[in-house]
XYZ file of C-alpha atoms in Angstrom:
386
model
C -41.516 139.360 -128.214
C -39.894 141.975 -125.957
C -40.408 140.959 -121.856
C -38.772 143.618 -120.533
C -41.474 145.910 -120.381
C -43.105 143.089 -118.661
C -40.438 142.914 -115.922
C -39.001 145.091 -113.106
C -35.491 145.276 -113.667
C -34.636 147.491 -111.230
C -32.055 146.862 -108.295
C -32.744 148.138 -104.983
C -29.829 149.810 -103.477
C -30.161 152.179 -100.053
C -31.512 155.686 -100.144
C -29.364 158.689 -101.123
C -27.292 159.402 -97.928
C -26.562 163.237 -98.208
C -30.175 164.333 -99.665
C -31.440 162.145 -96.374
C -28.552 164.460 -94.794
C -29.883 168.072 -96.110
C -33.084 167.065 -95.401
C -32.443 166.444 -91.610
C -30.537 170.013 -91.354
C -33.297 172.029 -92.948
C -35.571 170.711 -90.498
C -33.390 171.409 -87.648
C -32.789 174.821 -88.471
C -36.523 174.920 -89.127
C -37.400 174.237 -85.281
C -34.307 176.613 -84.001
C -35.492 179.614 -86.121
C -39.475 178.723 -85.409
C -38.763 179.232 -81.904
C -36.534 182.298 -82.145
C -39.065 183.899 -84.436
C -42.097 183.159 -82.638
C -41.214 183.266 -79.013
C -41.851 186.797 -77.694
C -45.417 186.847 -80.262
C -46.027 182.925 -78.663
C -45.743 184.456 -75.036
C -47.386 187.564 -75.737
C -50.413 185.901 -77.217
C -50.909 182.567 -75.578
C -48.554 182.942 -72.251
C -46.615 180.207 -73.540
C -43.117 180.943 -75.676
C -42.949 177.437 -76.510
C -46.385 177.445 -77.937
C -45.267 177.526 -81.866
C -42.376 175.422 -80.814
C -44.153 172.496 -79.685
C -46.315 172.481 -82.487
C -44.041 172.461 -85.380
C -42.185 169.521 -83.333
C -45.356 167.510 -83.146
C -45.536 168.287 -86.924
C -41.830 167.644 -87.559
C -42.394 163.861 -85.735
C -45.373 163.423 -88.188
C -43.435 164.918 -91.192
C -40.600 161.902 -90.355
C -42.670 159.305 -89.900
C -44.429 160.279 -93.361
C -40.993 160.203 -95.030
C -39.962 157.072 -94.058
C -43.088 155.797 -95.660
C -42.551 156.825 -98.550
C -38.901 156.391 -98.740
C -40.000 152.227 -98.769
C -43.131 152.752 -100.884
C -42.263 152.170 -104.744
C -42.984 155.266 -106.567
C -44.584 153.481 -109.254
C -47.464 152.994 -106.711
C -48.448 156.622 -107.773
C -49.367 155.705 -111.366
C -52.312 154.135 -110.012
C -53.739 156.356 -107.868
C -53.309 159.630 -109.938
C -56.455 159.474 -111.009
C -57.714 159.475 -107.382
C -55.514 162.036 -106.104
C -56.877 164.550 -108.622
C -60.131 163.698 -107.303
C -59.353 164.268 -103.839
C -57.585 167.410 -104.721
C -60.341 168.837 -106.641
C -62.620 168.012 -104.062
C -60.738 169.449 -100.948
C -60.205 173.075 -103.078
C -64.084 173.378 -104.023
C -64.951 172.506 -100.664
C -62.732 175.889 -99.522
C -65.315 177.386 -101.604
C -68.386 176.033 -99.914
C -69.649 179.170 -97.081
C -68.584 177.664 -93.372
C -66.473 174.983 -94.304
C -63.016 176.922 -95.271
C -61.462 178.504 -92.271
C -60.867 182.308 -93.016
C -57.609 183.694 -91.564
C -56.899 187.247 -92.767
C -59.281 187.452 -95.414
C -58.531 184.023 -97.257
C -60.005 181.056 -96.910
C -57.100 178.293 -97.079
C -57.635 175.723 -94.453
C -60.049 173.008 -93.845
C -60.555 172.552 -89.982
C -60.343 168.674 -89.088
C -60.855 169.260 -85.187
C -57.558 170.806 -83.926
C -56.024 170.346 -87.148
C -55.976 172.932 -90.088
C -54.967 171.270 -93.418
C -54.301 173.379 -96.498
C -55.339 171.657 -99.120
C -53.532 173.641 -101.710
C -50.157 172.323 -100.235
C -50.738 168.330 -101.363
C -52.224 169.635 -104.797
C -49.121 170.493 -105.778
C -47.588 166.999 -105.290
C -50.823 165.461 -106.700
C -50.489 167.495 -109.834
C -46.410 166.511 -110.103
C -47.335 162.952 -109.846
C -50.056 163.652 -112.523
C -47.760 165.371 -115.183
C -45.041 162.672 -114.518
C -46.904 160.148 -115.776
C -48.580 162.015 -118.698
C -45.347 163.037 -119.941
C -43.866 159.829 -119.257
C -45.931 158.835 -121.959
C -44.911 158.068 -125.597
C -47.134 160.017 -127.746
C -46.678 160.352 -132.028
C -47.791 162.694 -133.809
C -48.790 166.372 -133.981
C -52.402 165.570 -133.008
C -51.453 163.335 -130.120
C -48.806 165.862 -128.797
C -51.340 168.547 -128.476
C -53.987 166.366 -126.660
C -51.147 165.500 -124.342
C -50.228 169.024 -124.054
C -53.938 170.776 -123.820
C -55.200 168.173 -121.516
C -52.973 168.595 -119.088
C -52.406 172.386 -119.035
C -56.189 172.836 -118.848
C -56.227 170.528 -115.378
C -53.392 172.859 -114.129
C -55.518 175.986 -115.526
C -58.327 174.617 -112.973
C -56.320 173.703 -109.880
C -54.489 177.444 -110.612
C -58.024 179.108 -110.388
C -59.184 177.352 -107.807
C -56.086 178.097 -105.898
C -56.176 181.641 -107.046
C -60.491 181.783 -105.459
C -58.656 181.498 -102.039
C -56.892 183.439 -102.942
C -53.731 182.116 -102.291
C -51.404 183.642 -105.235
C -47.929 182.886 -104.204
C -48.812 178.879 -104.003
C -50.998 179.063 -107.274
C -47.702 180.134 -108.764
C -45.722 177.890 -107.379
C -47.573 175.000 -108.772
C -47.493 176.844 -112.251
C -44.166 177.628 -112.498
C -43.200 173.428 -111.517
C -45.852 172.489 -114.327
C -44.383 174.548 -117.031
C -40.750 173.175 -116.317
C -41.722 169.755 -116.025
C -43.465 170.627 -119.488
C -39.749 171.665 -120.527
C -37.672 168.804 -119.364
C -40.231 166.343 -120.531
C -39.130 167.508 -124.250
C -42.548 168.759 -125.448
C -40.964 171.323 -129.015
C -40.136 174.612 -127.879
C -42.909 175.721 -129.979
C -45.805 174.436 -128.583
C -44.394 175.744 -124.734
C -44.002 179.690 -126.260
C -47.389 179.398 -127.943
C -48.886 178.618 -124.156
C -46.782 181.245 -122.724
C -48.032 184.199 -125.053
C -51.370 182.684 -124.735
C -51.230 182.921 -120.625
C -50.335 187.051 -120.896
C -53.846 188.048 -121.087
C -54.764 186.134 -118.196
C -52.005 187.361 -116.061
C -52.711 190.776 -116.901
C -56.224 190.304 -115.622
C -55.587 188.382 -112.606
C -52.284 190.905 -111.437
C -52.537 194.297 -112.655
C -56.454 194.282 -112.681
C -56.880 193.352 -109.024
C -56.249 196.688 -106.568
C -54.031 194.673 -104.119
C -51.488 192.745 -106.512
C -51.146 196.072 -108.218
C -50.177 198.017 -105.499
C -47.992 194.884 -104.818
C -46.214 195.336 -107.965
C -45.655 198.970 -107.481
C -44.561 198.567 -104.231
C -41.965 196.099 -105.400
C -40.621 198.913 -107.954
C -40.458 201.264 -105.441
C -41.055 200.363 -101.616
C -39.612 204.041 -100.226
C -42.434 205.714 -101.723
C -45.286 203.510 -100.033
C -43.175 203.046 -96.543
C -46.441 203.274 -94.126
C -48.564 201.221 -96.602
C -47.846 198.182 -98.754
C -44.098 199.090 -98.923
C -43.472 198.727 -94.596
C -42.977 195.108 -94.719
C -40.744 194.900 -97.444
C -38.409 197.583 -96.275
C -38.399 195.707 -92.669
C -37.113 193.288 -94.332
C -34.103 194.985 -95.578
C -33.953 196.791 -92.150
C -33.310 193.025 -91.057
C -30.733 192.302 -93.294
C -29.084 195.351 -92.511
C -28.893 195.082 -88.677
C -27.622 191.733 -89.526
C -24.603 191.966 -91.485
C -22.063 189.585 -91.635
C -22.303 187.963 -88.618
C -25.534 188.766 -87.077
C -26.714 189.892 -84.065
C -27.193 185.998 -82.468
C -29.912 183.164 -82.309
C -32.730 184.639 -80.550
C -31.780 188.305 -80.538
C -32.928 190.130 -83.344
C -35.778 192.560 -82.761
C -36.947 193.406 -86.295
C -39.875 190.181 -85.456
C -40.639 192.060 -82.647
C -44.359 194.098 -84.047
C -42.224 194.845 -87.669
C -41.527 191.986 -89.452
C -45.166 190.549 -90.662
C -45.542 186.818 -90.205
C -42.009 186.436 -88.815
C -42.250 182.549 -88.022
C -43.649 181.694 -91.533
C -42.929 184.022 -94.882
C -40.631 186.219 -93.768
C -38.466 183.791 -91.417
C -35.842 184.412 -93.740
C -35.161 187.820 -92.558
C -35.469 186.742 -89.321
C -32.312 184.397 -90.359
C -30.465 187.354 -91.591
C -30.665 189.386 -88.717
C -29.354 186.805 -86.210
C -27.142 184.919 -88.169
C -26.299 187.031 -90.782
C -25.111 186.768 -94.100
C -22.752 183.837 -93.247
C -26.101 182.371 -92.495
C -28.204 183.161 -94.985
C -25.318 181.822 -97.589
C -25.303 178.628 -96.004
C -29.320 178.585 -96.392
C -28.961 179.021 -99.997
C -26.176 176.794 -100.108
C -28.362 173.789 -98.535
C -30.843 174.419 -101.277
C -28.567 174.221 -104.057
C -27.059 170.329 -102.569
C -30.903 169.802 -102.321
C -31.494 170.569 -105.907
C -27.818 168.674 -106.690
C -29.048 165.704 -105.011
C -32.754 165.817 -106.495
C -31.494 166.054 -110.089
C -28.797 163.440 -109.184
C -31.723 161.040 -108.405
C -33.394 162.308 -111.943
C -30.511 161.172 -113.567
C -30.260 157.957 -112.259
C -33.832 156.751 -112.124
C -34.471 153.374 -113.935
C -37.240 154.971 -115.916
C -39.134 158.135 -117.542
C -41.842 158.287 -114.959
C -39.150 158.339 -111.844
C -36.967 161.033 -113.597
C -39.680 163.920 -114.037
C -41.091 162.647 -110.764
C -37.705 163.272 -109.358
C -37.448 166.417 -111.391
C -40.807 167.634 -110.279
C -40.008 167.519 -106.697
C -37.028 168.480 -106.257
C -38.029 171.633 -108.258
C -41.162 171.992 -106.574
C -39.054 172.496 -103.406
C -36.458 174.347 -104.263
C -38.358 177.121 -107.162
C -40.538 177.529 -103.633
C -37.156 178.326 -101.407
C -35.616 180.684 -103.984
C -39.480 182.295 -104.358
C -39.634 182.668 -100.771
C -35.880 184.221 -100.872
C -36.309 186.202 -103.604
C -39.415 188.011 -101.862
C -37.768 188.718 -98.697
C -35.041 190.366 -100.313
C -37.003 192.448 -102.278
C -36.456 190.339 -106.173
C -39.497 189.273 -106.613
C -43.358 191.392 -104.988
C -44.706 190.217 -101.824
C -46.378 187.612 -101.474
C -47.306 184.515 -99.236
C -44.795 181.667 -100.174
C -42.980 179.601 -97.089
C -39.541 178.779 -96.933
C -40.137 174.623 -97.090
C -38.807 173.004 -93.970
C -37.872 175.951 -92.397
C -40.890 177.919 -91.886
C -43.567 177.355 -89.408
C -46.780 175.399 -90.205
C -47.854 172.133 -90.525
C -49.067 171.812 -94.068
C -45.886 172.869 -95.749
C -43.957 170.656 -93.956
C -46.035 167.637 -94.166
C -45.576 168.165 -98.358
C -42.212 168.905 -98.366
C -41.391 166.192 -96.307
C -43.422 163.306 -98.587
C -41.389 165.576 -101.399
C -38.503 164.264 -99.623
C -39.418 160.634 -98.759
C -40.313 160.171 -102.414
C -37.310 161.615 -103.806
C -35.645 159.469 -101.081
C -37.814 156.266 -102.548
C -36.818 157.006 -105.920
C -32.602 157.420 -105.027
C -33.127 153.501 -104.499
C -33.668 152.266 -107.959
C -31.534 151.859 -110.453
C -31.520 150.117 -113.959
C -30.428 146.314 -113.555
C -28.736 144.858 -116.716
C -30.448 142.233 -117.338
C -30.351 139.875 -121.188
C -33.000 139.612 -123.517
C -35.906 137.793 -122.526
C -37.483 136.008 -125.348
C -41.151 133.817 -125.559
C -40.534 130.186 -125.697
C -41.830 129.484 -129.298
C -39.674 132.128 -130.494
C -36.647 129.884 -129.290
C -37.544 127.709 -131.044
C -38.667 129.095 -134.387
């Protein structure tokens, strides 16, 4: 009889150095550009310029401390408690639902008020559904019948935490968490088959829940053309590039751009980008991408060498789920992809976001430790000595 799969054979080594690294800059940047985006709005609206500032530092402290944690909690912890987390997760999204207990800002209802603090739930789905499909995945299943259980099951629990994200409505995080399910689904090594039958599948439903709603529509034509709606659904967009323009290589300096001053929507959250573009330019918005792609280089680095199946989609999970977000945030701002509401992680202001992307990290971080031990044959006694 086999013991090894009765044995952790994993060594323990120290936590990968440079993602630790890129980590630490993102967030820096994040605080710099918070303040520089929010200032004049901050002292407009609340007297105080340092009013975003202080926040997203208080958050920032929290976001560390939660990172550590996880960097020493073994990730296998999670295959314990995914159960639970889907609970939870399904819980906090239908309570959204539930008239007075969602917080509506804008017209969606996102948050969950816990005294001064506003949690959005949506954000730690996302890491509660990675966790989930790691582990189902991880699985061995044989068989036709077994791989389509393994595949409808948990598609349709995605399907539900999509809607219910979608109710908010909250569209650009809904297809976040899609997009992160379906290549997990792809790395995992499900046939090619079964993934393309899904996809054709999903194109009713897409066409129902984009083209068939007024807003996303005008969205999408806005996105083809932006000029022709300019003092409608197309102004925020073309600030954008307005940004990027006044910008150019250089920029115009930390804390002196003036397209997030009453033209730039949401300057300290989606559209921070920009806001990077104008002052720093496009030597700075390179290096922004740039940090992404070590982030992704370090994330699948970590895949690669976990000990086991469950750490490398975890590993693959998060480290996409953080970076497909960036270059979705990225690609809006400059105009590749339609509007909508996705934050740059780490970077962009709120508390949320950057509590998840930070656990993201520690886990990842947690992960970078292990490795595969060599380790001989372990044998039962009485085989010995058969």
């Amino acid at each position: 009889m086999d013991m090894k799969s009765y044995i952790d054979t994993r060594r323990v080594g120290e936590p990968d150095l440079v993602l630790f690294v890129t980590v630490f800059a993102l967030a820096g940047i994040g605080l710099a550009m918070s303040y520089s985006a929010s200032a004049a709005f901050a002292q407009r609206a609340f007297g105080d310029s340092f009013f975003f500032l202080k926040r997203q530092f208080l958050w920032c402290l929290a976001g560390f401390a939660a990172l550590f944690f996880f960097q020493r909690l073994d990730y296998r912890v999670f295959t314990k408690y995914t159960k639970v987390m889907l609970l939870v997760s399904f819980v906090a999204l239908v309570l959204l639902l539930v008239p007075g207990i969602g917080k509506n800002v804008k017209g969606s209802v996102r948050w969950l008020s816990l005294g001064p603090v506003n949690i959005q739930p949506a954000e730690m789905v996302k890491i509660a559904m990675v966790v989930y499909l790691a582990k189902v995945f991880s699985t061995e299943h044989d068989g036709i019948t077994n791989h389509v259980v393994q595949l409808l099951i948990p598609m349709l629990i995605t399907a539900v935490m999509f809607m219910l994200i979608m109710l908010q409505p909250d569209f650009g995080t809904a297809i976040v968490l899609l997009v992160v399910s379906v290549l997990v689904l792809i790395v995992s090594g499900f046939p090619l088959a079964y993934i393309l039958s899904l996809f054709v599948l999903s194109i009713p439903m897409f066409y129902l829940i984009i083209y068939q709603v007024a807003y996303r529509r005008a969205r999408l034509m806005a996105f083809f053309d932006p000029w022709r709606f300019r003092y409608g659904i197309g102004y925020h967009i073309i600030q954008s590039f307005i940004a990027f323009k006044k910008g150019g290589f250089l920029g115009t300096g930390l804390g002196s751009g003036t397209q997030k001053l009453h033209r730039l929507p949401e300057p300290h959250t989606d559209f921070i980008f920009a806001v990077i573009a104008e002052e720093s330019g496009l030597l700075g918005t390179v290096f922004i991408v740039l940090i992404f792609c070590v982030l992704l280089w370090r994330g699948m680095r970590v895949a690669l060498g976990a000990p086991d199946e469950f750490g490398r989609l975890l590993a693959i999970g998060l480290t996409l789920l953080l970076v497909v977000q960036a270059f979705i945030n990225i690609a809006v701002v400059t105009g590749r992809l339609p509007t909508t509401g996705v934050p740059l992680p780490f970077i962009s202001y709120g508390g949320s976001s950057l509590m998840t992307t930070m656990i993201a990290a520690g886990v990842l971080l947690n992960i970078s430790r292990y490795r595969e031990a060599v380790v001989p044959e372990v044998k039962l006694a009485e085989e010995q000595w058969s």
